[in-house]
């Protein structure tokens, strides 16, 4: 019996989609897929013009790099015969499944891609195409693939003890190398290569032991700042925040001597939260604050009674690097879902740790909130900012 469908504007049939290939911490081998929005552009970046409307999934991958992504048979039989190919092997190649071999049957199939080396800083673009039944059969889905030449950025980490007049401070007890590696992995497939220098140890005198007030931040920046780097300062506790990020665009407005990034390990002296042993949490927050250093803002979809201007009302907020409140702010009882089909955090590949669900790490390609100060399309914003040069990026 035939089905009759009344279509007001358009009808989307999604036989196949793409997702991150693993559940677990961010990893440069397993990039996030930008599947948010169906009809949005990717902004101009590094002399590459803005895209036409992207009607499907997109992903950014560092050049000269191999990754795995996952194909999901969404609205098609799990045993449907599918082949995948690159629209331009000079941009990227499909390494698995092998040439002329179909995807493995089942709900999901992992696909291995190898990107080519790209000269200069301008990204290259091609499509991963999904063919139905034959290797040259009709294309039923596309993944837009941006291949990103690496833009190297220098980072100087500092471990800071905060002394008071009454007691010496204690240097934060963290092992920084694995945190640095994970933070670098978060930015890598946006083509931003965070190069961490050897960690410096220092001490400053402030009003509270192991505690730095917001109006004391410049005590650190004024006397312990290294030119030509993003200076990252890890302290035991910050006032009213887990981190700060000041770019060259805004640090003077805060009456600071230099731009910089701060990470606090504890809140309320550790009674509420102590992240000293949480590598994923610390790495994500350093990557987030470095995003602010790159001029990125917190995005928002609309008003929120509890956190004005911070609210996100879809599942994207659970894994979006620049959202500082990574949860779905929309009520689970809200229509049309009424509690159904709201993904849990593990669905997005980051899982949870001792302090609950990990913050998200996706750096989106598409520009969704156009016309707002907190516009999406963060990958393009960052790359265009870095391209303005070292003095503009690091400050003088």
mmCIF file of N, CA and C in Angstrom, residues 15 42 82 111 121 123 130 146 202 239 257 279 292 315 337 354 361-362 364 376 395:
data_model
loop_
_atom_site.group_PDB
_atom_site.id
_atom_site.type_symbol
_atom_site.label_atom_id
_atom_site.label_comp_id
_atom_site.label_asym_id
_atom_site.label_seq_id
_atom_site.Cartn_x
_atom_site.Cartn_y
_atom_site.Cartn_z
ATOM 1 N N UNK A 15 19.283 8.099 5.089
ATOM 2 C CA UNK A 15 19.577 6.672 5.145
ATOM 3 C C UNK A 15 20.868 6.379 5.892
ATOM 4 N N UNK A 42 29.791 26.743 6.012
ATOM 5 C CA UNK A 42 31.069 26.760 6.725
ATOM 6 C C UNK A 42 31.754 28.065 6.337
ATOM 7 N N UNK A 82 26.854 -1.156 0.848
ATOM 8 C CA UNK A 82 27.308 0.221 0.669
ATOM 9 C C UNK A 82 28.798 0.252 0.369
ATOM 10 N N UNK A 111 35.347 3.494 9.096
ATOM 11 C CA UNK A 111 35.989 3.891 7.844
ATOM 12 C C UNK A 111 37.293 4.597 8.194
ATOM 13 N N UNK A 121 48.323 27.513 4.234
ATOM 14 C CA UNK A 121 47.372 27.348 5.316
ATOM 15 C C UNK A 121 45.939 27.179 4.820
ATOM 16 N N UNK A 123 42.763 25.396 3.670
ATOM 17 C CA UNK A 123 42.255 24.014 3.703
ATOM 18 C C UNK A 123 41.863 23.513 2.317
ATOM 19 N N UNK A 130 28.949 7.928 -0.251
ATOM 20 C CA UNK A 130 28.421 6.595 0.045
ATOM 21 C C UNK A 130 27.579 6.144 -1.135
ATOM 22 N N UNK A 146 36.965 18.612 5.374
ATOM 23 C CA UNK A 146 37.920 19.716 5.307
ATOM 24 C C UNK A 146 39.267 19.201 5.796
ATOM 25 N N UNK A 202 56.709 28.384 39.508
ATOM 26 C CA UNK A 202 56.891 29.719 40.051
ATOM 27 C C UNK A 202 55.985 29.921 41.256
ATOM 28 N N UNK A 239 39.128 32.526 41.861
ATOM 29 C CA UNK A 239 37.892 33.114 42.378
ATOM 30 C C UNK A 239 36.751 32.960 41.372
ATOM 31 N N UNK A 257 48.205 43.266 32.220
ATOM 32 C CA UNK A 257 49.446 43.617 31.531
ATOM 33 C C UNK A 257 49.636 42.823 30.248
ATOM 34 N N UNK A 279 42.738 14.042 34.348
ATOM 35 C CA UNK A 279 43.451 14.505 33.155
ATOM 36 C C UNK A 279 42.475 15.026 32.109
ATOM 37 N N UNK A 292 39.161 30.741 24.272
ATOM 38 C CA UNK A 292 38.948 32.159 24.568
ATOM 39 C C UNK A 292 40.155 32.986 24.130
ATOM 40 N N UNK A 315 21.113 18.676 22.131
ATOM 41 C CA UNK A 315 22.127 17.755 22.634
ATOM 42 C C UNK A 315 23.546 18.156 22.239
ATOM 43 N N UNK A 337 9.771 15.980 22.565
ATOM 44 C CA UNK A 337 10.374 14.722 22.988
ATOM 45 C C UNK A 337 9.751 14.135 24.252
ATOM 46 N N UNK A 354 35.244 10.824 37.652
ATOM 47 C CA UNK A 354 34.963 10.990 39.074
ATOM 48 C C UNK A 354 34.087 12.194 39.354
ATOM 49 N N UNK A 361 34.059 18.312 23.531
ATOM 50 C CA UNK A 361 35.271 18.793 22.869
ATOM 51 C C UNK A 361 35.108 19.041 21.378
ATOM 52 N N UNK A 362 33.895 18.994 20.835
ATOM 53 C CA UNK A 362 33.720 19.251 19.409
ATOM 54 C C UNK A 362 33.981 20.713 19.093
ATOM 55 N N UNK A 364 33.155 23.137 16.156
ATOM 56 C CA UNK A 364 32.289 23.057 14.979
ATOM 57 C C UNK A 364 32.837 23.797 13.767
ATOM 58 N N UNK A 376 28.673 30.386 15.950
ATOM 59 C CA UNK A 376 29.390 29.120 15.831
ATOM 60 C C UNK A 376 30.381 29.219 14.656
ATOM 61 N N UNK A 395 50.501 38.749 21.633
ATOM 62 C CA UNK A 395 50.709 40.025 22.305
ATOM 63 C C UNK A 395 52.183 40.349 22.422
#
